[in-house]
XYZ file of C-alpha atoms in Angstrom:
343
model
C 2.320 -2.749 43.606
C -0.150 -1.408 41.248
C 1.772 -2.023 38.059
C 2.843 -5.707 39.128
C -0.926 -6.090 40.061
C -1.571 -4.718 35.971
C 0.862 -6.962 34.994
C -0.413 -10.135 36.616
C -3.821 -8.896 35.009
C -2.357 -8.400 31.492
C -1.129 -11.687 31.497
C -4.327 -13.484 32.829
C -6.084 -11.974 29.990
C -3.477 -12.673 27.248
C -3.597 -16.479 28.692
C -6.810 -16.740 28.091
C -8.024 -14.895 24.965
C -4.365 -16.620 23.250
C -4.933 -19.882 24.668
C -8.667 -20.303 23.832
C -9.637 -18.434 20.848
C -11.029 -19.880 17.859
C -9.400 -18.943 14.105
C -12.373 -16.875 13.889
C -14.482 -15.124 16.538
C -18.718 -15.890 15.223
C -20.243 -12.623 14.448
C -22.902 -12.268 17.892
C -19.660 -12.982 19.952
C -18.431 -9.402 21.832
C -14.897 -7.926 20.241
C -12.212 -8.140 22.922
C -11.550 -5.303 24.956
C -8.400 -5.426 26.812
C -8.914 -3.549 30.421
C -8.471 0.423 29.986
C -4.824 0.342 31.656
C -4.224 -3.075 29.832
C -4.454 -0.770 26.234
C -2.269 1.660 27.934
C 0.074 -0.708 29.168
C 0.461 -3.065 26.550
C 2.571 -6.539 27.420
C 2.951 -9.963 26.280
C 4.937 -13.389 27.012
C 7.271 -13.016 24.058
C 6.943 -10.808 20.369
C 3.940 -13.080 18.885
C 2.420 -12.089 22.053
C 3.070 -8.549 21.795
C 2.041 -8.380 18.644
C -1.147 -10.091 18.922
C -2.179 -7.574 22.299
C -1.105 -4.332 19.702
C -3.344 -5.816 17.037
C -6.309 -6.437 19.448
C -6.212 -2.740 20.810
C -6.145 -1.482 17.199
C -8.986 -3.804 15.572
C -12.209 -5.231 15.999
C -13.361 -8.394 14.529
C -12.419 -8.332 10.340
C -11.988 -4.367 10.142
C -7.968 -4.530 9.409
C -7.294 -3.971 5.237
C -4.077 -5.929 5.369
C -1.953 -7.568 7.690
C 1.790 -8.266 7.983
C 3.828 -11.098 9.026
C 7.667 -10.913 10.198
C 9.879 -13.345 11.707
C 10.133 -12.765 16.015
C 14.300 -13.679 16.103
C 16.129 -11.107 13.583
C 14.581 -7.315 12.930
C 16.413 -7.334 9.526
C 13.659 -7.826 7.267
C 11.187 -6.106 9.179
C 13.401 -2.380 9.420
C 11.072 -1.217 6.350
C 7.638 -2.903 7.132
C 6.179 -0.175 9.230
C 4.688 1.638 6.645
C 2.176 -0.877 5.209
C 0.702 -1.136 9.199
C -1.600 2.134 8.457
C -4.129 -0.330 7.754
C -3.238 -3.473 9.396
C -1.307 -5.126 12.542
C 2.109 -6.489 12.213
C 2.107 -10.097 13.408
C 5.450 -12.075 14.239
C 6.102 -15.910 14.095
C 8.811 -18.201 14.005
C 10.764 -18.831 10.583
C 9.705 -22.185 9.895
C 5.840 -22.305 10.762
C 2.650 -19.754 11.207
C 1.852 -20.305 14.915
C -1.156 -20.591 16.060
C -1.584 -17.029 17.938
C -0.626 -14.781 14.769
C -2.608 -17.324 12.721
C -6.221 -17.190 15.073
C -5.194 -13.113 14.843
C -4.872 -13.137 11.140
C -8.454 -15.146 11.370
C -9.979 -12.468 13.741
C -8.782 -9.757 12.338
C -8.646 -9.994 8.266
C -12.042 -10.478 5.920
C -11.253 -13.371 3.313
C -9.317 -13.274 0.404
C -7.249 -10.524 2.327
C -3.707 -9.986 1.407
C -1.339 -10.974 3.953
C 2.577 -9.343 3.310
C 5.481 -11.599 4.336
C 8.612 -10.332 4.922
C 11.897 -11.684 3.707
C 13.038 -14.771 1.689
C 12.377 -18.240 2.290
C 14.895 -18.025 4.926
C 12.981 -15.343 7.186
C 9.552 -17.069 6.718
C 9.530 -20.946 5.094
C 6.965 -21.458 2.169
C 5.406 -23.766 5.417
C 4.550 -20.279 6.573
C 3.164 -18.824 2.822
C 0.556 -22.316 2.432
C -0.626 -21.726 5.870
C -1.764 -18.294 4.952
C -3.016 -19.610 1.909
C -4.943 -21.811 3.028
C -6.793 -20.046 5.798
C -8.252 -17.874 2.605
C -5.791 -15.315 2.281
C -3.900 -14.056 -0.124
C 0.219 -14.009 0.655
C 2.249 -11.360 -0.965
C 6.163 -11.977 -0.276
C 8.161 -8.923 0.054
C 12.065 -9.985 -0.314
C 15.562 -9.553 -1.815
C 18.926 -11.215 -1.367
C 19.587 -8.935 1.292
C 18.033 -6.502 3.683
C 18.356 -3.669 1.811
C 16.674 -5.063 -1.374
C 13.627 -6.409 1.089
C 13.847 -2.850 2.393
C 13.357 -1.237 -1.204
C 10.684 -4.387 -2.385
C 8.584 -3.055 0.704
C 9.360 0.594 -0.087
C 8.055 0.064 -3.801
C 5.101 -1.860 -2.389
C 4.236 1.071 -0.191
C 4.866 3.542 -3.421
C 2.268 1.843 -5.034
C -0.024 1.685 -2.438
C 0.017 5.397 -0.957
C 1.810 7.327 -3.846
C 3.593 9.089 -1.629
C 6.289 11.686 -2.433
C 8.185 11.142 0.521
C 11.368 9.093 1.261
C 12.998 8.151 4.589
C 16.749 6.701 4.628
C 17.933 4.982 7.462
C 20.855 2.561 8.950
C 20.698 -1.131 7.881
C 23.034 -2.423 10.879
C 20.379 -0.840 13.579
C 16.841 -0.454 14.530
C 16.384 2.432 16.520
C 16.108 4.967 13.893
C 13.803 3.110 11.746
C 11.364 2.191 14.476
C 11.584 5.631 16.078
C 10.320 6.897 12.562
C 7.452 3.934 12.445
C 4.608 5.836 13.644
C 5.213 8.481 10.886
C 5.938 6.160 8.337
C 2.958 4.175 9.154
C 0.506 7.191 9.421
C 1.462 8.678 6.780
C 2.525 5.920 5.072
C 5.813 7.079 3.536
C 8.541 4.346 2.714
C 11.656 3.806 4.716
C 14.620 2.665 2.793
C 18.278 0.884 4.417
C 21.990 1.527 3.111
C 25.204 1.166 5.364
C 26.334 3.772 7.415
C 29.189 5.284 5.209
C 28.099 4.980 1.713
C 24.513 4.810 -0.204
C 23.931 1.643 -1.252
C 23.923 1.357 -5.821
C 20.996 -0.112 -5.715
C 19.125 2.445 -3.393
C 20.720 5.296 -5.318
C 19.206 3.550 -8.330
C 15.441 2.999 -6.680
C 15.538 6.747 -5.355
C 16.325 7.747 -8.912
C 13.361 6.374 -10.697
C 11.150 8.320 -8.171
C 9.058 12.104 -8.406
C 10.038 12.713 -4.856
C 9.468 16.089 -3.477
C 11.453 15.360 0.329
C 13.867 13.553 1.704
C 14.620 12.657 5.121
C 17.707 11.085 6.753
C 17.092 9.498 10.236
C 19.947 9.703 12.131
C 23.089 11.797 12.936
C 26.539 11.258 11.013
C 27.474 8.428 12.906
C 24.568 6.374 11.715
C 24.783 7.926 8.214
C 27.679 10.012 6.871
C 27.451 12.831 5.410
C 28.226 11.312 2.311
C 25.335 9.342 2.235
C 22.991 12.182 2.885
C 24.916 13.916 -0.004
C 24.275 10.687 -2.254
C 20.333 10.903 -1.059
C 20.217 14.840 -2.361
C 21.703 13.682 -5.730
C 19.273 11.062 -5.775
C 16.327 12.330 -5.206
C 17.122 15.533 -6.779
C 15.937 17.416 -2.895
C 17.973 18.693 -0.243
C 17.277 16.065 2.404
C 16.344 17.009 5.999
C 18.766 15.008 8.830
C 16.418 14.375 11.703
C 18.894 13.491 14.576
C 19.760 13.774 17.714
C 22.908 12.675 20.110
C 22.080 9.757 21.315
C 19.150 7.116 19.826
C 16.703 8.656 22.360
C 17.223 11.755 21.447
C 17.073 11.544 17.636
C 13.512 9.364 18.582
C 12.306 13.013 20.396
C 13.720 15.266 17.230
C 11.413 12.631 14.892
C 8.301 13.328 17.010
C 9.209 17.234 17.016
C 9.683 17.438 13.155
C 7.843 15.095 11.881
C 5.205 14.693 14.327
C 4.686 18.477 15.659
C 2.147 17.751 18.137
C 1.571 14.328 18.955
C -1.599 13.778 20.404
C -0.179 10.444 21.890
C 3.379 8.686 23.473
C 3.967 5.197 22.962
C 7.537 4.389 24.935
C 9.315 1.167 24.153
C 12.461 -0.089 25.589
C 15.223 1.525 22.984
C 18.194 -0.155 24.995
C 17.171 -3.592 24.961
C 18.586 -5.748 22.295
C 14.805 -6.917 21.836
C 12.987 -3.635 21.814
C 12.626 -3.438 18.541
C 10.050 -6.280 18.559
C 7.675 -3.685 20.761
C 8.852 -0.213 18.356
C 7.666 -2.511 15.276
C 4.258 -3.721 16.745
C 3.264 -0.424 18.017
C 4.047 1.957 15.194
C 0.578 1.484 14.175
C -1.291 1.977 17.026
C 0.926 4.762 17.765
C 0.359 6.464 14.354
C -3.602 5.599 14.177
C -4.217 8.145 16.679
C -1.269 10.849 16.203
C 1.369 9.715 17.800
C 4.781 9.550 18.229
C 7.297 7.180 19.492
C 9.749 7.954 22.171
C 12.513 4.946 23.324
C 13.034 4.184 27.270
C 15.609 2.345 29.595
C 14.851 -0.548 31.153
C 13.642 0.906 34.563
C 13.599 5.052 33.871
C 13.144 7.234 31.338
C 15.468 9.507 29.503
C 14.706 12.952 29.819
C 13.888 13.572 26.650
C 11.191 11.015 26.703
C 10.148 12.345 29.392
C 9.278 15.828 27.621
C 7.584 14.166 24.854
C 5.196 12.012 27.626
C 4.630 15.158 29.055
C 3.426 16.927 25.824
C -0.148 14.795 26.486
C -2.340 14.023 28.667
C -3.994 10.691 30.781
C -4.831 8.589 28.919
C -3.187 9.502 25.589
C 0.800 7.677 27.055
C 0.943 4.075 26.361
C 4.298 1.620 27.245
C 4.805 -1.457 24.906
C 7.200 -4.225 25.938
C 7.794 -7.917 26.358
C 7.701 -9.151 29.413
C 10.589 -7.666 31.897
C 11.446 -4.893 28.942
C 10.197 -2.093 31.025
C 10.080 -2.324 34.583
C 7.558 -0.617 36.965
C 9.782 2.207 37.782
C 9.466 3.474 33.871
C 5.693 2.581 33.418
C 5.026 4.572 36.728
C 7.212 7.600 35.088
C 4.796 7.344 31.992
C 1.879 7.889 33.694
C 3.299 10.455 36.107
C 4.771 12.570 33.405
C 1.294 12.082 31.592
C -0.843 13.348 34.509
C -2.379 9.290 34.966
C-alpha cells in the first residue's frame, strides 16, 4: 500500500509541474523538489515523462552545461548518447516535433545559447524538431550517420573531443542492455561507447578506433553478444588488450560492470532490464546514477535478480533509487530495493 500510495503521489506531482510549467521558471520562483521517496523512486506516464522527473532530480533552474535530445520509440540512436549526460539530462520526444514537456525542461534547465545534441538523422528527430530548439535560443548540434553505428561513432568522436578521454567501450548494436548497464560509467567518466554486430567489428569502427591514443579497451558483454573475434579485432585496433566485462545473463554482466568498473558504488539505480522498454529508464538515469557514484543494476518486472540484489545491498537508505515508466517495476521490486538497502 505504501508504494501504490508513492505512486499515486509521483504522478500528482508530475501532473502538475508537466502540465503547468512555464518554458522558463522566473528567477524568485523555488526550484522543484520532487518528495524525498519521489527522487528515490523515480516514475513517469511514458519516456518524455521519465526523462523530464530524472532531469528535475539532477538540476536546478539553468545549472545543466548541455542537454540531449533522443527520439522515445527506437533506442538505436541513443545506444552511444550516455556519455555526453555528465553534464546534462537526456530528454526524449517524438520524431516529428519537440513536445512541449522536454521543450519547458530544455527552458528550465539550459542558460541561452546552450548547445542542445540531437541524436540521429532526420529520420530519428525531423528538422521540425532542430528549429524548435533553435528558436527557443539554443544552439542544436546533430549527431548522426546512415546507420547506428556511424551515429554511435559521430557521438563517440563528439565525446573524444569533449573529455579527451583514453578510454573506449565496444558494445552490441542489435541490444541495449549492455550499453545502458555501462551508462553510468560512461557518463561519469565520460568515456565513449562505440556499436558493431555481434560476430564481426564493424570497418568503419576498426577504422575510428585506429586513429585514436587509447590506453584501454573494454568489451561489454560475453561471447554471445560479441565474439571473440570482435574483441580480437578491438585489441588490433586499439593496439591494448581489451578487458571483457560480462556476465551470464544481461543482469549479471550489469553487476560485473558495477564491480569492475564501478568498485564501490556509493549508489544503485535499478531499471527494468527485461522489459522491451527499459531501456528508456537505463538511458535517462545514467546520469543521475553516475553524478553521485553509482552504478546501474537491471530488474524483473516484479523481483529482483539476485545479483541486483547484492549490488542494492552494497549501500545504504537512501543511496538505492528505481527508475521506470509507469507499470515497469511493480511494488514487489521497489519494496525489494529498499529492503535490500536498509529503507
Amino acid at each position: 500500500m505504501r508504494r501504490v500510495l508513492l505512486l499515486a503521489v509521483a504522478g500528482l506531482v508530475m501532473g502538475l509541474v508537466l502540465g503547468t510549467a512555464p518554458a522558463a521558471v522566473a528567477q524568485d520562483e523555488p526550484v522543484f523538489t520532487p518528495p524525498v521517496e519521489a527522487q528515490r523512486h523515480l516514475t513517469g506516464q511514458d519516456a518524455q515523462d521519465l526523462s523530464v522527473t530524472v532531469s528535475r532530480a539532477r538540476f536546478a533552474d539553468g545549472t545543466a552545461a548541455v542537454a540531449v535530445l533522443a527520439r522515445a520509440d527506437v533506442f538505436a540512436d541513443s545506444l552511444a548518447g550516455t556519455p555526453l549526460t555528465g553534464d546534462g539530462p537526456l530528454l526524449f520526444t517524438v520524431s516529428d516535433a519537440l513536445e512541449d514537456r522536454p521543450a519547458q525542461e530544455l527552458g528550465r534547465v539550459l542558460p541561452a545559447g546552450s548547445t542542445v545534441y540531437l541524436l540521429g538523422g532526420t529520420a530519428a528527430l525531423s528538422p521540425a524538431v532542430e528549429d524548435t530548439v533553435r528558436a527557443q535560443g539554443f544552439l542544436p548540434r546533430r549527431l548522426a550517420g546512415p546507420s547506428r553505428v556511424h551515429t554511435a561513432l559521430a557521438v563517440a568522436q563528439e565525446v573524444l573531443d569533449r573529455t579527451g578521454s583514453r578510454t573506449v567501450a565496444v558494445a552490441r548494436d542489435d541490444g541495449w542492455a549492455d550499453s545502458v548497464s555501462a551508462g553510468a560509467w560512461a557518463s561519469a567518466e565520460g568515456h565513449p561507447i562505440v556499436v558493431t554486430g555481434g560476430s564481426t567489428l564493424h570497418p568503419d569502427v576498426a577504422t575510428w578506433l585506429s586513429r585514436q591514443g587509447w590506453t584501454d579497451a573494454v568489451v561489454l558483454g560475453g561471447t554471445a553478444a560479441l565474439s571473440p573475434d570482435v574483441a580480437d579485432a578491438v585489441g588490433r585496433a586499439t593496439l591494448t588488450t581489451p578487458r571483457r566485462v560480462a556476465g551470464d545473463t544481461r543482469d549479471t554482466t550489469a553487476a560485473e560492470i558495477a564491480r569492475v568498473l564501478r568498485p564501490g558504488w556509493a549508489s544503485a539505480t535499478v531499471v527494468n532490464g527485461f522489459d522491451t522498454e527499459g531501456w528508456v529508464a537505463g538511458l535517462a538515469a545514467a546520469g543521475l546514477a553516475g553524478d553521485d557514484g553509482g552504478a546501474l543494476f537491471l530488474s524483473y518486472v516484479d523481483r529482483l535478480p539476485s545479483s541486483t540484489r547484492d549490488g542494492v545491498a552494497a549501500v545504504t537508505c537512501p543511496m538505492a533509487r528505481t527508475a521506470g515508466t509507469i507499470g515497469q517495476l511493480h511494488p514487489s521490486a521497489m519494496d525489494e530495493v529498499d529492503d535490500a538497502a536498509g529503507c
